[in-house]
Amino acid sequence: MALRTWAEEFAGGTVATGMARLNARHPWSHNDHFHSWILANLPARRRGALDVGCGRGELVASLSPRFEAVRGNDRDEEMRRHATARCAGVANVTVDGRPWAEVTGPVDLVTMVAVLHHLDVAAALADVRRLLEPGGRFLAVGLAPPHSASDHLWDLASAVTNPVIGYVKHPWPSTDGTPVTPVPIKDPTMPFDELRETVRDVLPGASVRRRLGFRHTIEWTKPS
Ligand SMILES: C[S@@+](CC[C@H](N)C(=O)[O-])C[C@H]1O[C@@H](n2cnc3c(N)ncnc32)[C@H](O)[C@@H]1O
């Protein structure tokens, strides 16, 4: 039985329910959490950046002061509306819904946060390679279903540290009842080991690392 399922059913589900309540009182965005990692690993040359699957545009807004031009791409119309509103008045930002395979480059940075599992992974990575300038970077944050023993252990570590990180980021219980438009989600299907192999096949030399928060990161610099 997967550790995640076992943990959910342990003690008749009481522990899982308690953890879920705790997480709701001290919430944190597992995706936005990695924006600081992205901002700390930007390429040296910063003319153009592309955030694929930009959602509500938070990362696009953070990248805008650091690049000459930033483009958010999302196939969901409502997400594009939010991202456009989020970046209203920021002159160097554009948001579009052009099909991903038709996006033209070159750019110095491609980012994907919780997006790669929505796409055909190998084809999307080949597009990243095509779009990047030599010296340009691909920085992605992803999700994978637990499959191997290591996956389950990382899952457990993420579950245990989740409320701790929530306490640190959000020490006082959340009272904010403002509804937030949910981003379109999809369950990941490609296990971490297979993903890492695919990434290394298409983007040789890429660094693929497991992270807490039920996430992994991918970092690749296109050779000059
Ligand atoms: C889980 S959300 C993540 C959104 C955002 N990156 C974030 O971190 O909040 C996945 C996003 O990818 C977008 N998406 C899915 N497939 C796409 C595609 N083929 N081209 C562009 N965007 C896509 C969805 O519309 C959604 O906004």
PDB file of C-alpha atoms and ligand atoms in Angstrom:
ATOM      1  CA  MET A   1       0.000   0.000   0.000  1.00  0.00           C
ATOM      2  CA  ALA A   2       1.346   3.464  -0.832  1.00  0.00           C
ATOM      3  CA  LEU A   3       2.605   5.327   2.234  1.00  0.00           C
ATOM      4  CA  ARG A   4       0.301   8.212   1.341  1.00  0.00           C
ATOM      5  CA  THR A   5      -2.768   5.945   1.405  1.00  0.00           C
ATOM      6  CA  TRP A   6      -1.578   4.241   4.594  1.00  0.00           C
ATOM      7  CA  ALA A   7      -1.072   7.631   6.277  1.00  0.00           C
ATOM      8  CA  GLU A   8      -4.529   8.743   5.182  1.00  0.00           C
ATOM      9  CA  GLU A   9      -6.116   5.623   6.706  1.00  0.00           C
ATOM     10  CA  PHE A  10      -3.947   5.407   9.849  1.00  0.00           C
ATOM     11  CA  ALA A  11      -5.989   5.516  13.104  1.00  0.00           C
ATOM     12  CA  GLY A  12      -9.238   5.572  11.168  1.00  0.00           C
ATOM     13  CA  GLY A  13      -8.224   8.719   9.301  1.00  0.00           C
ATOM     14  CA  THR A  14      -8.088  10.849  12.487  1.00  0.00           C
ATOM     15  CA  VAL A  15      -4.430  11.763  12.019  1.00  0.00           C
ATOM     16  CA  ALA A  16      -4.966  12.663   8.347  1.00  0.00           C
ATOM     17  CA  THR A  17      -8.018  14.799   9.210  1.00  0.00           C
ATOM     18  CA  GLY A  18      -6.058  16.585  11.960  1.00  0.00           C
ATOM     19  CA  MET A  19      -3.153  17.237   9.552  1.00  0.00           C
ATOM     20  CA  ALA A  20      -5.554  18.567   6.903  1.00  0.00           C
ATOM     21  CA  ARG A  21      -7.083  20.980   9.486  1.00  0.00           C
ATOM     22  CA  LEU A  22      -3.625  22.112  10.556  1.00  0.00           C
ATOM     23  CA  ASN A  23      -2.618  22.698   6.927  1.00  0.00           C
ATOM     24  CA  ALA A  24      -5.796  24.715   6.318  1.00  0.00           C
ATOM     25  CA  ARG A  25      -5.047  26.946   9.343  1.00  0.00           C
ATOM     26  CA  HIS A  26      -1.439  27.526   8.247  1.00  0.00           C
ATOM     27  CA  PRO A  27      -1.668  27.396   4.445  1.00  0.00           C
ATOM     28  CA  TRP A  28       1.204  27.876   2.000  1.00  0.00           C
ATOM     29  CA  SER A  29       1.509  27.597  -1.746  1.00  0.00           C
ATOM     30  CA  HIS A  30       3.790  24.708  -2.661  1.00  0.00           C
ATOM     31  CA  ASN A  31       4.286  26.271  -6.098  1.00  0.00           C
ATOM     32  CA  ASP A  32       4.897  29.919  -5.133  1.00  0.00           C
ATOM     33  CA  HIS A  33       7.335  28.667  -2.478  1.00  0.00           C
ATOM     34  CA  PHE A  34       9.798  27.840  -5.289  1.00  0.00           C
ATOM     35  CA  HIS A  35       9.694  31.293  -6.908  1.00  0.00           C
ATOM     36  CA  SER A  36      12.624  32.340  -4.707  1.00  0.00           C
ATOM     37  CA  TRP A  37      14.624  29.356  -6.060  1.00  0.00           C
ATOM     38  CA  ILE A  38      13.838  30.479  -9.611  1.00  0.00           C
ATOM     39  CA  LEU A  39      14.786  34.097  -8.888  1.00  0.00           C
ATOM     40  CA  ALA A  40      18.064  32.950  -7.325  1.00  0.00           C
ATOM     41  CA  ASN A  41      19.003  30.942 -10.438  1.00  0.00           C
ATOM     42  CA  LEU A  42      18.297  33.330 -13.306  1.00  0.00           C
ATOM     43  CA  PRO A  43      20.585  33.332 -16.360  1.00  0.00           C
ATOM     44  CA  ALA A  44      23.239  36.029 -16.714  1.00  0.00           C
ATOM     45  CA  ARG A  45      21.702  37.478 -19.893  1.00  0.00           C
ATOM     46  CA  ARG A  46      18.141  38.670 -19.298  1.00  0.00           C
ATOM     47  CA  ARG A  47      16.462  39.883 -22.441  1.00  0.00           C
ATOM     48  CA  GLY A  48      13.437  37.591 -22.778  1.00  0.00           C
ATOM     49  CA  ALA A  49      11.702  35.220 -20.338  1.00  0.00           C
ATOM     50  CA  LEU A  50       8.782  32.881 -20.957  1.00  0.00           C
ATOM     51  CA  ASP A  51       6.619  31.381 -18.199  1.00  0.00           C
ATOM     52  CA  VAL A  52       4.668  28.464 -19.661  1.00  0.00           C
ATOM     53  CA  GLY A  53       1.354  27.730 -17.895  1.00  0.00           C
ATOM     54  CA  CYS A  54       1.624  31.069 -16.085  1.00  0.00           C
ATOM     55  CA  GLY A  55      -1.673  30.652 -14.205  1.00  0.00           C
ATOM     56  CA  ARG A  56      -2.572  33.859 -12.338  1.00  0.00           C
ATOM     57  CA  GLY A  57       0.712  35.505 -13.320  1.00  0.00           C
ATOM     58  CA  GLU A  58       2.508  35.721  -9.958  1.00  0.00           C
ATOM     59  CA  LEU A  59       5.835  34.516 -11.349  1.00  0.00           C
ATOM     60  CA  VAL A  60       5.493  36.670 -14.472  1.00  0.00           C
ATOM     61  CA  ALA A  61       5.087  39.710 -12.191  1.00  0.00           C
ATOM     62  CA  SER A  62       8.189  38.749 -10.187  1.00  0.00           C
ATOM     63  CA  LEU A  63      10.269  38.243 -13.336  1.00  0.00           C
ATOM     64  CA  SER A  64       9.214  41.526 -14.962  1.00  0.00           C
ATOM     65  CA  PRO A  65      11.704  43.851 -13.165  1.00  0.00           C
ATOM     66  CA  ARG A  66      14.528  41.413 -13.922  1.00  0.00           C
ATOM     67  CA  PHE A  67      14.085  40.978 -17.712  1.00  0.00           C
ATOM     68  CA  GLU A  68      13.665  43.283 -20.678  1.00  0.00           C
ATOM     69  CA  ALA A  69      10.534  41.389 -21.754  1.00  0.00           C
ATOM     70  CA  VAL A  70       8.476  38.702 -20.007  1.00  0.00           C
ATOM     71  CA  ARG A  71       5.820  36.612 -21.626  1.00  0.00           C
ATOM     72  CA  GLY A  72       3.209  34.516 -19.811  1.00  0.00           C
ATOM     73  CA  ASN A  73       1.592  31.725 -21.784  1.00  0.00           C
ATOM     74  CA  ASP A  74      -1.469  29.788 -20.620  1.00  0.00           C
ATOM     75  CA  ARG A  75      -4.104  27.889 -22.555  1.00  0.00           C
ATOM     76  CA  ASP A  76      -6.803  28.703 -19.996  1.00  0.00           C
ATOM     77  CA  GLU A  77      -8.681  31.902 -20.772  1.00  0.00           C
ATOM     78  CA  GLU A  78      -9.586  32.678 -17.170  1.00  0.00           C
ATOM     79  CA  MET A  79      -5.969  32.268 -16.063  1.00  0.00           C
ATOM     80  CA  ARG A  80      -4.882  34.637 -18.843  1.00  0.00           C
ATOM     81  CA  ARG A  81      -7.466  37.165 -17.629  1.00  0.00           C
ATOM     82  CA  HIS A  82      -6.090  36.957 -14.061  1.00  0.00           C
ATOM     83  CA  ALA A  83      -2.469  37.166 -15.245  1.00  0.00           C
ATOM     84  CA  THR A  84      -3.249  40.173 -17.458  1.00  0.00           C
ATOM     85  CA  ALA A  85      -4.990  41.931 -14.541  1.00  0.00           C
ATOM     86  CA  ARG A  86      -2.133  41.006 -12.168  1.00  0.00           C
ATOM     87  CA  CYS A  87       0.405  42.627 -14.533  1.00  0.00           C
ATOM     88  CA  ALA A  88      -1.761  45.563 -15.658  1.00  0.00           C
ATOM     89  CA  GLY A  89       0.426  48.616 -16.214  1.00  0.00           C
ATOM     90  CA  VAL A  90       3.651  46.597 -16.400  1.00  0.00           C
ATOM     91  CA  ALA A  91       4.917  47.605 -19.833  1.00  0.00           C
ATOM     92  CA  ASN A  92       7.304  44.714 -20.492  1.00  0.00           C
ATOM     93  CA  VAL A  93       4.777  41.899 -19.836  1.00  0.00           C
ATOM     94  CA  THR A  94       2.566  40.159 -22.404  1.00  0.00           C
ATOM     95  CA  VAL A  95       0.191  37.282 -21.763  1.00  0.00           C
ATOM     96  CA  ASP A  96      -1.028  34.978 -24.529  1.00  0.00           C
ATOM     97  CA  GLY A  97      -2.674  31.637 -25.170  1.00  0.00           C
ATOM     98  CA  ARG A  98      -0.868  30.658 -28.324  1.00  0.00           C
ATOM     99  CA  PRO A  99      -0.435  26.839 -28.506  1.00  0.00           C
ATOM    100  CA  TRP A 100       2.806  25.972 -26.805  1.00  0.00           C
ATOM    101  CA  ALA A 101       4.343  24.233 -29.843  1.00  0.00           C
ATOM    102  CA  GLU A 102       3.902  27.421 -31.903  1.00  0.00           C
ATOM    103  CA  VAL A 103       5.618  29.731 -29.436  1.00  0.00           C
ATOM    104  CA  THR A 104       8.642  31.355 -31.021  1.00  0.00           C
ATOM    105  CA  GLY A 105      11.906  32.349 -29.359  1.00  0.00           C
ATOM    106  CA  PRO A 106      14.624  32.767 -28.658  1.00  0.00           C
ATOM    107  CA  VAL A 107      14.457  33.539 -24.947  1.00  0.00           C
ATOM    108  CA  ASP A 108      16.981  33.504 -22.122  1.00  0.00           C
ATOM    109  CA  LEU A 109      14.693  31.800 -19.602  1.00  0.00           C
ATOM    110  CA  VAL A 110      11.847  29.296 -19.788  1.00  0.00           C
ATOM    111  CA  THR A 111       9.979  28.525 -16.558  1.00  0.00           C
ATOM    112  CA  MET A 112       7.274  25.981 -15.802  1.00  0.00           C
ATOM    113  CA  VAL A 113       5.794  25.709 -12.334  1.00  0.00           C
ATOM    114  CA  ALA A 114       3.533  22.666 -11.884  1.00  0.00           C
ATOM    115  CA  VAL A 115       3.003  22.539 -15.654  1.00  0.00           C
ATOM    116  CA  LEU A 116       5.236  19.875 -17.228  1.00  0.00           C
ATOM    117  CA  HIS A 117       2.882  17.047 -16.182  1.00  0.00           C
ATOM    118  CA  HIS A 118       0.089  18.757 -18.164  1.00  0.00           C
ATOM    119  CA  LEU A 119       2.192  18.431 -21.342  1.00  0.00           C
ATOM    120  CA  ASP A 120       3.767  15.721 -23.478  1.00  0.00           C
ATOM    121  CA  VAL A 121       6.995  15.755 -21.465  1.00  0.00           C
ATOM    122  CA  ALA A 122       9.546  14.804 -24.159  1.00  0.00           C
ATOM    123  CA  ALA A 123       7.980  17.113 -26.775  1.00  0.00           C
ATOM    124  CA  ALA A 124       7.779  20.022 -24.308  1.00  0.00           C
ATOM    125  CA  LEU A 125      11.427  19.589 -23.310  1.00  0.00           C
ATOM    126  CA  ALA A 126      12.453  19.541 -26.988  1.00  0.00           C
ATOM    127  CA  ASP A 127      10.536  22.825 -27.397  1.00  0.00           C
ATOM    128  CA  VAL A 128      12.409  24.263 -24.422  1.00  0.00           C
ATOM    129  CA  ARG A 129      15.725  23.314 -26.078  1.00  0.00           C
ATOM    130  CA  ARG A 130      14.572  24.921 -29.337  1.00  0.00           C
ATOM    131  CA  LEU A 131      13.376  28.139 -27.674  1.00  0.00           C
ATOM    132  CA  LEU A 132      16.367  28.857 -25.455  1.00  0.00           C
ATOM    133  CA  GLU A 133      19.332  30.949 -26.514  1.00  0.00           C
ATOM    134  CA  PRO A 134      22.742  29.341 -25.892  1.00  0.00           C
ATOM    135  CA  GLY A 135      23.471  30.127 -22.234  1.00  0.00           C
ATOM    136  CA  GLY A 136      19.736  30.382 -21.556  1.00  0.00           C
ATOM    137  CA  ARG A 137      18.105  28.489 -18.703  1.00  0.00           C
ATOM    138  CA  PHE A 138      15.193  26.176 -18.094  1.00  0.00           C
ATOM    139  CA  LEU A 139      13.918  26.229 -14.515  1.00  0.00           C
ATOM    140  CA  ALA A 140      10.959  24.027 -13.679  1.00  0.00           C
ATOM    141  CA  VAL A 141       9.121  22.906 -10.576  1.00  0.00           C
ATOM    142  CA  GLY A 142       7.168  19.690 -10.974  1.00  0.00           C
ATOM    143  CA  LEU A 143       5.106  16.943  -9.430  1.00  0.00           C
ATOM    144  CA  ALA A 144       5.306  13.181  -9.834  1.00  0.00           C
ATOM    145  CA  PRO A 145       3.232  10.343  -8.362  1.00  0.00           C
ATOM    146  CA  PRO A 146       4.964   8.260  -5.659  1.00  0.00           C
ATOM    147  CA  HIS A 147       6.196   5.032  -7.210  1.00  0.00           C
ATOM    148  CA  SER A 148       9.538   3.809  -5.809  1.00  0.00           C
ATOM    149  CA  ALA A 149      10.553   3.374  -2.164  1.00  0.00           C
ATOM    150  CA  SER A 150      12.502   6.659  -2.369  1.00  0.00           C
ATOM    151  CA  ASP A 151       9.422   8.444  -3.720  1.00  0.00           C
ATOM    152  CA  HIS A 152       7.379   7.212  -0.764  1.00  0.00           C
ATOM    153  CA  LEU A 153      10.004   8.319   1.736  1.00  0.00           C
ATOM    154  CA  TRP A 154      10.145  11.798   0.193  1.00  0.00           C
ATOM    155  CA  ASP A 155       6.350  11.833   0.270  1.00  0.00           C
ATOM    156  CA  LEU A 156       6.377  11.018   3.965  1.00  0.00           C
ATOM    157  CA  ALA A 157       9.025  13.678   4.659  1.00  0.00           C
ATOM    158  CA  SER A 158       6.904  16.210   2.741  1.00  0.00           C
ATOM    159  CA  ALA A 159       3.766  15.265   4.679  1.00  0.00           C
ATOM    160  CA  VAL A 160       5.535  15.592   8.038  1.00  0.00           C
ATOM    161  CA  THR A 161       7.259  18.906   7.245  1.00  0.00           C
ATOM    162  CA  ASN A 162       4.196  20.404   5.542  1.00  0.00           C
ATOM    163  CA  PRO A 163       2.572  21.816   8.734  1.00  0.00           C
ATOM    164  CA  VAL A 164       5.973  22.936  10.071  1.00  0.00           C
ATOM    165  CA  ILE A 165       6.637  24.982   6.931  1.00  0.00           C
ATOM    166  CA  GLY A 166       3.047  26.255   7.164  1.00  0.00           C
ATOM    167  CA  TYR A 167       3.675  27.449  10.756  1.00  0.00           C
ATOM    168  CA  VAL A 168       6.896  29.208   9.738  1.00  0.00           C
ATOM    169  CA  LYS A 169       5.360  30.922   6.711  1.00  0.00           C
ATOM    170  CA  HIS A 170       1.975  31.611   8.264  1.00  0.00           C
ATOM    171  CA  PRO A 171       2.350  31.613  12.079  1.00  0.00           C
ATOM    172  CA  TRP A 172      -1.142  32.920  12.827  1.00  0.00           C
ATOM    173  CA  PRO A 173      -4.172  30.821  11.873  1.00  0.00           C
ATOM    174  CA  SER A 174      -5.651  31.871   8.554  1.00  0.00           C
ATOM    175  CA  THR A 175      -8.864  33.891   8.778  1.00  0.00           C
ATOM    176  CA  ASP A 176      -8.828  34.919   5.120  1.00  0.00           C
ATOM    177  CA  GLY A 177     -12.015  33.578   3.575  1.00  0.00           C
ATOM    178  CA  THR A 178     -11.520  35.405   0.257  1.00  0.00           C
ATOM    179  CA  PRO A 179     -12.252  32.895  -2.511  1.00  0.00           C
ATOM    180  CA  VAL A 180      -9.377  32.419  -4.955  1.00  0.00           C
ATOM    181  CA  THR A 181     -10.009  31.205  -8.501  1.00  0.00           C
ATOM    182  CA  PRO A 182      -8.459  27.733  -8.577  1.00  0.00           C
ATOM    183  CA  VAL A 183      -5.812  27.044 -11.209  1.00  0.00           C
ATOM    184  CA  PRO A 184      -6.534  24.153 -13.612  1.00  0.00           C
ATOM    185  CA  ILE A 185      -4.892  21.043 -12.187  1.00  0.00           C
ATOM    186  CA  LYS A 186      -4.118  17.563 -13.439  1.00  0.00           C
ATOM    187  CA  ASP A 187      -2.797  14.522 -11.557  1.00  0.00           C
ATOM    188  CA  PRO A 188       0.780  13.718 -12.556  1.00  0.00           C
ATOM    189  CA  THR A 189       1.302  10.256 -14.058  1.00  0.00           C
ATOM    190  CA  MET A 190       5.031  10.008 -14.888  1.00  0.00           C
ATOM    191  CA  PRO A 191       7.075   8.693 -11.923  1.00  0.00           C
ATOM    192  CA  PHE A 192      10.131  10.689 -10.849  1.00  0.00           C
ATOM    193  CA  ASP A 193      12.718   8.135 -12.074  1.00  0.00           C
ATOM    194  CA  GLU A 194      11.181   8.013 -15.555  1.00  0.00           C
ATOM    195  CA  LEU A 195      10.895  11.786 -15.665  1.00  0.00           C
ATOM    196  CA  ARG A 196      14.539  12.207 -14.664  1.00  0.00           C
ATOM    197  CA  GLU A 197      15.612   9.846 -17.459  1.00  0.00           C
ATOM    198  CA  THR A 198      13.468  11.667 -20.024  1.00  0.00           C
ATOM    199  CA  VAL A 199      14.832  15.037 -18.918  1.00  0.00           C
ATOM    200  CA  ARG A 200      18.431  13.818 -19.129  1.00  0.00           C
ATOM    201  CA  ASP A 201      17.816  12.307 -22.594  1.00  0.00           C
ATOM    202  CA  VAL A 202      16.431  15.530 -24.047  1.00  0.00           C
ATOM    203  CA  LEU A 203      18.417  18.030 -21.946  1.00  0.00           C
ATOM    204  CA  PRO A 204      21.806  16.382 -21.270  1.00  0.00           C
ATOM    205  CA  GLY A 205      23.448  17.630 -18.095  1.00  0.00           C
ATOM    206  CA  ALA A 206      20.154  18.782 -16.517  1.00  0.00           C
ATOM    207  CA  SER A 207      19.928  18.695 -12.726  1.00  0.00           C
ATOM    208  CA  VAL A 208      16.723  17.018 -11.494  1.00  0.00           C
ATOM    209  CA  ARG A 209      16.249  17.128  -7.725  1.00  0.00           C
ATOM    210  CA  ARG A 210      13.582  15.941  -5.328  1.00  0.00           C
ATOM    211  CA  ARG A 211      12.291  18.618  -2.964  1.00  0.00           C
ATOM    212  CA  LEU A 212      10.096  18.825   0.092  1.00  0.00           C
ATOM    213  CA  GLY A 213       6.569  20.051  -0.563  1.00  0.00           C
ATOM    214  CA  PHE A 214       5.778  17.106  -2.875  1.00  0.00           C
ATOM    215  CA  ARG A 215       7.807  18.725  -5.645  1.00  0.00           C
ATOM    216  CA  HIS A 216      10.992  18.308  -7.689  1.00  0.00           C
ATOM    217  CA  THR A 217      13.017  20.899  -9.566  1.00  0.00           C
ATOM    218  CA  ILE A 218      14.679  20.782 -12.989  1.00  0.00           C
ATOM    219  CA  GLU A 219      17.535  23.098 -13.914  1.00  0.00           C
ATOM    220  CA  TRP A 220      19.247  23.155 -17.300  1.00  0.00           C
ATOM    221  CA  THR A 221      21.510  25.636 -19.050  1.00  0.00           C
ATOM    222  CA  LYS A 222      21.676  25.383 -22.840  1.00  0.00           C
ATOM    223  CA  PRO A 223      25.314  24.874 -23.843  1.00  0.00           C
ATOM    224  CA  SER A 224      26.904  27.757 -25.706  1.00  0.00           C
TER     225      SER A 224
HETATM  226  C1  LIG B   1      -1.267  23.700 -11.832  1.00  0.00           C
HETATM  227  S1  LIG B   1      -1.422  25.115 -12.827  1.00  0.00           S
HETATM  228  C2  LIG B   1       0.041  26.049 -12.404  1.00  0.00           C
HETATM  229  C3  LIG B   1      -0.122  27.509 -12.692  1.00  0.00           C
HETATM  230  C4  LIG B   1       1.068  28.389 -12.284  1.00  0.00           C
HETATM  231  N1  LIG B   1       2.266  28.018 -12.987  1.00  0.00           N
HETATM  232  C5  LIG B   1       1.279  28.373 -10.793  1.00  0.00           C
HETATM  233  O1  LIG B   1       2.360  27.977 -10.342  1.00  0.00           O
HETATM  234  O2  LIG B   1       0.361  28.782 -10.058  1.00  0.00           O
HETATM  235  C6  LIG B   1      -1.066  24.536 -14.471  1.00  0.00           C
HETATM  236  C7  LIG B   1      -1.272  25.601 -15.522  1.00  0.00           C
HETATM  237  O3  LIG B   1      -0.821  25.114 -16.780  1.00  0.00           O
HETATM  238  C8  LIG B   1      -1.724  25.548 -17.776  1.00  0.00           C
HETATM  239  N2  LIG B   1      -1.582  24.657 -18.941  1.00  0.00           N
HETATM  240  C9  LIG B   1      -1.903  23.348 -19.027  1.00  0.00           C
HETATM  241  N3  LIG B   1      -1.616  22.880 -20.256  1.00  0.00           N
HETATM  242  C10 LIG B   1      -1.105  23.908 -20.967  1.00  0.00           C
HETATM  243  C11 LIG B   1      -0.628  24.054 -22.297  1.00  0.00           C
HETATM  244  N4  LIG B   1      -0.632  23.034 -23.162  1.00  0.00           N
HETATM  245  N5  LIG B   1      -0.167  25.261 -22.691  1.00  0.00           N
HETATM  246  C12 LIG B   1      -0.173  26.316 -21.827  1.00  0.00           C
HETATM  247  N6  LIG B   1      -0.623  26.239 -20.555  1.00  0.00           N
HETATM  248  C13 LIG B   1      -1.077  25.051 -20.122  1.00  0.00           C
HETATM  249  C14 LIG B   1      -3.075  25.462 -17.084  1.00  0.00           C
HETATM  250  O4  LIG B   1      -4.061  26.220 -17.737  1.00  0.00           O
HETATM  251  C15 LIG B   1      -2.729  25.988 -15.695  1.00  0.00           C
HETATM  252  O5  LIG B   1      -2.872  27.382 -15.594  1.00  0.00           O
END
